mmCIF file of C-alpha atoms and ligand atoms in Angstrom:
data_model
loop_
_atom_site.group_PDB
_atom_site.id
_atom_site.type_symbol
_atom_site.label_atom_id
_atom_site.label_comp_id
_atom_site.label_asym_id
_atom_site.label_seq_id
_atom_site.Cartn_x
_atom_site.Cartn_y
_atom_site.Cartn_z
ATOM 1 C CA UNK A 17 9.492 -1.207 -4.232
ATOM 2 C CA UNK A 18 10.423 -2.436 -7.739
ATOM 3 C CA UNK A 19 11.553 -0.343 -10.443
ATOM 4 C CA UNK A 20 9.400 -0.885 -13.702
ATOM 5 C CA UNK A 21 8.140 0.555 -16.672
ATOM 6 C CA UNK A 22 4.642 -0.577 -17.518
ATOM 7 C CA UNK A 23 1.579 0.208 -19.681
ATOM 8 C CA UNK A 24 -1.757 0.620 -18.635
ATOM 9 C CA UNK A 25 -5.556 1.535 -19.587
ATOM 10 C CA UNK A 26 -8.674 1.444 -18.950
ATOM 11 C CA UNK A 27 -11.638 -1.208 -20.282
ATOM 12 C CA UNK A 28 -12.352 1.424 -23.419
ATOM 13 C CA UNK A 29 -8.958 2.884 -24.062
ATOM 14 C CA UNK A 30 -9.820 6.379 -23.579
ATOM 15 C CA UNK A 31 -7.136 6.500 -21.009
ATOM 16 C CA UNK A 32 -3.533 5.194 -22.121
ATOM 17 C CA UNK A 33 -0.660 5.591 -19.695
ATOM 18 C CA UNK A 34 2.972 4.372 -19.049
ATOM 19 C CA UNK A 35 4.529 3.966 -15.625
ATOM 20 C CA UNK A 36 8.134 4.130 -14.905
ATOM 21 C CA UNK A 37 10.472 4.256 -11.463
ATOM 22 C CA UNK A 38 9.642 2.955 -8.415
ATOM 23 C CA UNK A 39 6.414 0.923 -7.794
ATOM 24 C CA UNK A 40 4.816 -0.041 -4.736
ATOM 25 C CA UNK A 41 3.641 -3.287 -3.767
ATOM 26 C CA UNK A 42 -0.141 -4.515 -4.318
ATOM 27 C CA UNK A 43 -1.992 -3.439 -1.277
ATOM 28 C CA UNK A 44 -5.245 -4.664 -0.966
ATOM 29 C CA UNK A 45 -8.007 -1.984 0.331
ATOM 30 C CA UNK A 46 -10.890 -2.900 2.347
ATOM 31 C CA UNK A 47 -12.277 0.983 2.943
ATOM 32 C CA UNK A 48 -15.632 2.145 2.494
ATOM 33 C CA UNK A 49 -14.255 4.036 -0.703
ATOM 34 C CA UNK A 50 -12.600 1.638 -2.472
ATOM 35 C CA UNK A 51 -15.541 -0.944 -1.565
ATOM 36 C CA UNK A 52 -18.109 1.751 -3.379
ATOM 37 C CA UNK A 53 -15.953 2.302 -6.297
ATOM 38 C CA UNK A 54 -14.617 -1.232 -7.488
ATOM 39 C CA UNK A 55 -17.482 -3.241 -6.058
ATOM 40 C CA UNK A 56 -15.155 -5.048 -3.817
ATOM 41 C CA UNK A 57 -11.902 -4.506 -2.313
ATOM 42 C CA UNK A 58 -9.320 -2.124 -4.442
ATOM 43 C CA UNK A 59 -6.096 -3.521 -5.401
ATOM 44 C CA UNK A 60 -3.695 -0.676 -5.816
ATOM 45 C CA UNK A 61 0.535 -0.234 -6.511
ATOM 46 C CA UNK A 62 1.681 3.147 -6.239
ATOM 47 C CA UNK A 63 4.309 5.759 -8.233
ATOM 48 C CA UNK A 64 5.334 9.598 -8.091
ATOM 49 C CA UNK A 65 3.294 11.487 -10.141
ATOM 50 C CA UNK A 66 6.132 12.247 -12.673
ATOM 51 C CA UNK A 67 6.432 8.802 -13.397
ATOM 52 C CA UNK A 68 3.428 8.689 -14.911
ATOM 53 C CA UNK A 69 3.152 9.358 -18.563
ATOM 54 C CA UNK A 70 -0.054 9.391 -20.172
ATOM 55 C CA UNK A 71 -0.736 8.590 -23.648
ATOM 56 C CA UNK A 72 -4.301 9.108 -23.845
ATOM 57 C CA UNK A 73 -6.465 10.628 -20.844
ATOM 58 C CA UNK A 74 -9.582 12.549 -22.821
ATOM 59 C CA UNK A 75 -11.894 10.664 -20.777
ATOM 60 C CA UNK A 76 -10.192 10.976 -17.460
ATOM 61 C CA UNK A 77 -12.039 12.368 -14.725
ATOM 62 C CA UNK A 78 -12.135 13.052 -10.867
ATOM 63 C CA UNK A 79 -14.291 12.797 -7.965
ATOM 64 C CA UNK A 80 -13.625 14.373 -4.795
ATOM 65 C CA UNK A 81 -14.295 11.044 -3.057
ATOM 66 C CA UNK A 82 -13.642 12.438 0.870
ATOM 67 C CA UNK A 83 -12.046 15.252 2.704
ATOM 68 C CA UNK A 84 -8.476 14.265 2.208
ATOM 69 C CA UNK A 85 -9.095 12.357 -1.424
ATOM 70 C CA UNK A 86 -10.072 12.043 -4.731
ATOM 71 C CA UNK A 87 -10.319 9.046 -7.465
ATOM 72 C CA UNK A 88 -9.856 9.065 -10.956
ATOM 73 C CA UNK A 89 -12.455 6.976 -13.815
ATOM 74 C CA UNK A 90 -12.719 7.010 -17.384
ATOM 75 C CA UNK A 91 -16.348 8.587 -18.006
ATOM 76 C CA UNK A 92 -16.695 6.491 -20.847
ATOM 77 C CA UNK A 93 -16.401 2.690 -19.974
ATOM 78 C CA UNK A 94 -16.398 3.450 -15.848
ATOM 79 C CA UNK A 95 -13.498 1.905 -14.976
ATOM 80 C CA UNK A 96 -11.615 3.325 -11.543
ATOM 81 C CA UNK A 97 -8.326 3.671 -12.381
ATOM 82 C CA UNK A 98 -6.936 6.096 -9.915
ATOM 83 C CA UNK A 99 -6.781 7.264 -6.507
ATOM 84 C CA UNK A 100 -5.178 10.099 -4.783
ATOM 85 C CA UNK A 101 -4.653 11.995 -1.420
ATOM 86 C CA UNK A 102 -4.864 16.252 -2.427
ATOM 87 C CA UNK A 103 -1.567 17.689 -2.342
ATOM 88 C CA UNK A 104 0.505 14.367 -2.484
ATOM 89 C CA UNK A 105 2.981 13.527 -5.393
ATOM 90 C CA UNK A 106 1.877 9.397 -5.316
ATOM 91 C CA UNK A 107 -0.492 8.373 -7.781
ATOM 92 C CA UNK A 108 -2.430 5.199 -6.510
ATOM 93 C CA UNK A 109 -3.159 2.461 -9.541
ATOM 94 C CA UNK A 110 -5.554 -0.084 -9.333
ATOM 95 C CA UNK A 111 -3.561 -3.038 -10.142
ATOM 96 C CA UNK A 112 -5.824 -4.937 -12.598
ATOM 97 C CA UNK A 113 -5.413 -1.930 -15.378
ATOM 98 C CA UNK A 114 -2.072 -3.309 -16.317
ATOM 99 C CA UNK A 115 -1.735 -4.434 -19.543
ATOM 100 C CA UNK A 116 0.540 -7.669 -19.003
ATOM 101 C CA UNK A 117 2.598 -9.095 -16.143
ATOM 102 C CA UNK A 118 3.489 -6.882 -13.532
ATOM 103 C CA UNK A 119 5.856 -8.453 -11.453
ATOM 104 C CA UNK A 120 4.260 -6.885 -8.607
ATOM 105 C CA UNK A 121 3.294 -8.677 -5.535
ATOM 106 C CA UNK A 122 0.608 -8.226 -2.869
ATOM 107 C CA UNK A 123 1.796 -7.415 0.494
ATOM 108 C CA UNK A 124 -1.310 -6.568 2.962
ATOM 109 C CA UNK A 125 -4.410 -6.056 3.184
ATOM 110 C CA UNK A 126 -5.560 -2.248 4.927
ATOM 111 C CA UNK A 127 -8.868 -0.890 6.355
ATOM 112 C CA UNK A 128 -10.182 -4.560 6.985
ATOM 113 C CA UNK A 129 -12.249 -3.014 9.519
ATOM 114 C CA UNK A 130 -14.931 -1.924 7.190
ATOM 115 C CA UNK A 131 -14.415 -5.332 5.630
ATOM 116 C CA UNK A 132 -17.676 -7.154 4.386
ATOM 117 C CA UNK A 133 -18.262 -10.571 5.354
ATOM 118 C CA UNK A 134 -18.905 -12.311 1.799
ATOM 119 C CA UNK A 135 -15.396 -13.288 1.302
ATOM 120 C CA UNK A 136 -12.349 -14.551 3.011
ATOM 121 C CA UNK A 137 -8.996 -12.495 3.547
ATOM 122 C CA UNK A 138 -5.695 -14.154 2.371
ATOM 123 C CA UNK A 139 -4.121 -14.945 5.887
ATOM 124 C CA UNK A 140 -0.817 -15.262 3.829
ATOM 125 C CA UNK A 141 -0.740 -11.182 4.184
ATOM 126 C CA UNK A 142 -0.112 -8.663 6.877
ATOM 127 C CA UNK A 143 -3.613 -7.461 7.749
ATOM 128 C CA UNK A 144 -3.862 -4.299 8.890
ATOM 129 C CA UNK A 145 -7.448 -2.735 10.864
ATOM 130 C CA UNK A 146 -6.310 0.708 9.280
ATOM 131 C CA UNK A 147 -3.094 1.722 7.495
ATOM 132 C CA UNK A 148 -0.032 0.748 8.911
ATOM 133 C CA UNK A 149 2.129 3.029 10.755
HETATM 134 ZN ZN1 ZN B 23 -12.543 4.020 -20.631
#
């Protein structure tokens, strides 16, 4: 956990937000979901939902991606920006929508079960089959 204030948006700018507090480190995704949504795994930090302070979200939507979940994309340019267990206070942020240098790092990979076999894992991370308990 780092404490940070950063900016981030999406490919067309319809969605503007700032980040402040506590961020989680990078944890790389390997679920069906995230696999379907980013076209390969999802890279994601993490923040309470206060801490987010959006500048710009007209194009922000939702999908109700499972039972327990939903992600967040601009409708304009596509990009997958968010993603977010129903009733929790953490909002999930793909990594790669920062605007500059994070100082995050990536800690572990999850969900490599559902892993496809075109690429290789980094074997410098804690690998996890699910999410650790
Ligand atoms: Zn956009």
């Amino acid at each position: 956990m780092k404490k940070l204030s950063l900016k981030a948006s999406c490919l067309c700018g319809g969605i503007q937000l700032r980040t402040h507090g506590y961020h989680r480190d990078v944890h790389n995704c390997h679920c069906i979901q995230c696999m379907k949504t980013h076209g390969h795994y999802a890279a994601y930090t993490n923040v309470q939902e206060q801490n987010v302070k959006f500048l710009k979200k007209r194009t922000l939507k939702w999908f109700r991606s499972s039972k327990r979940a939903k992600k967040g994309f601009c409708r304009k340019c596509g990009a997958s920006l968010f993603f977010k267990v129903i009733g929790s206070n953490i909002v999930h942020i793909a990594a790669g929508m920062f605007n500059g240098p994070t100082k995050l790092k990536t800690k572990m990979n999850i969900f490599v079960k559902r892993k496809l076999d075109y690429y290789k894992l980094d074997n410098r991370l804690a690998t996890f089959k699910r999410y650790p308990k």
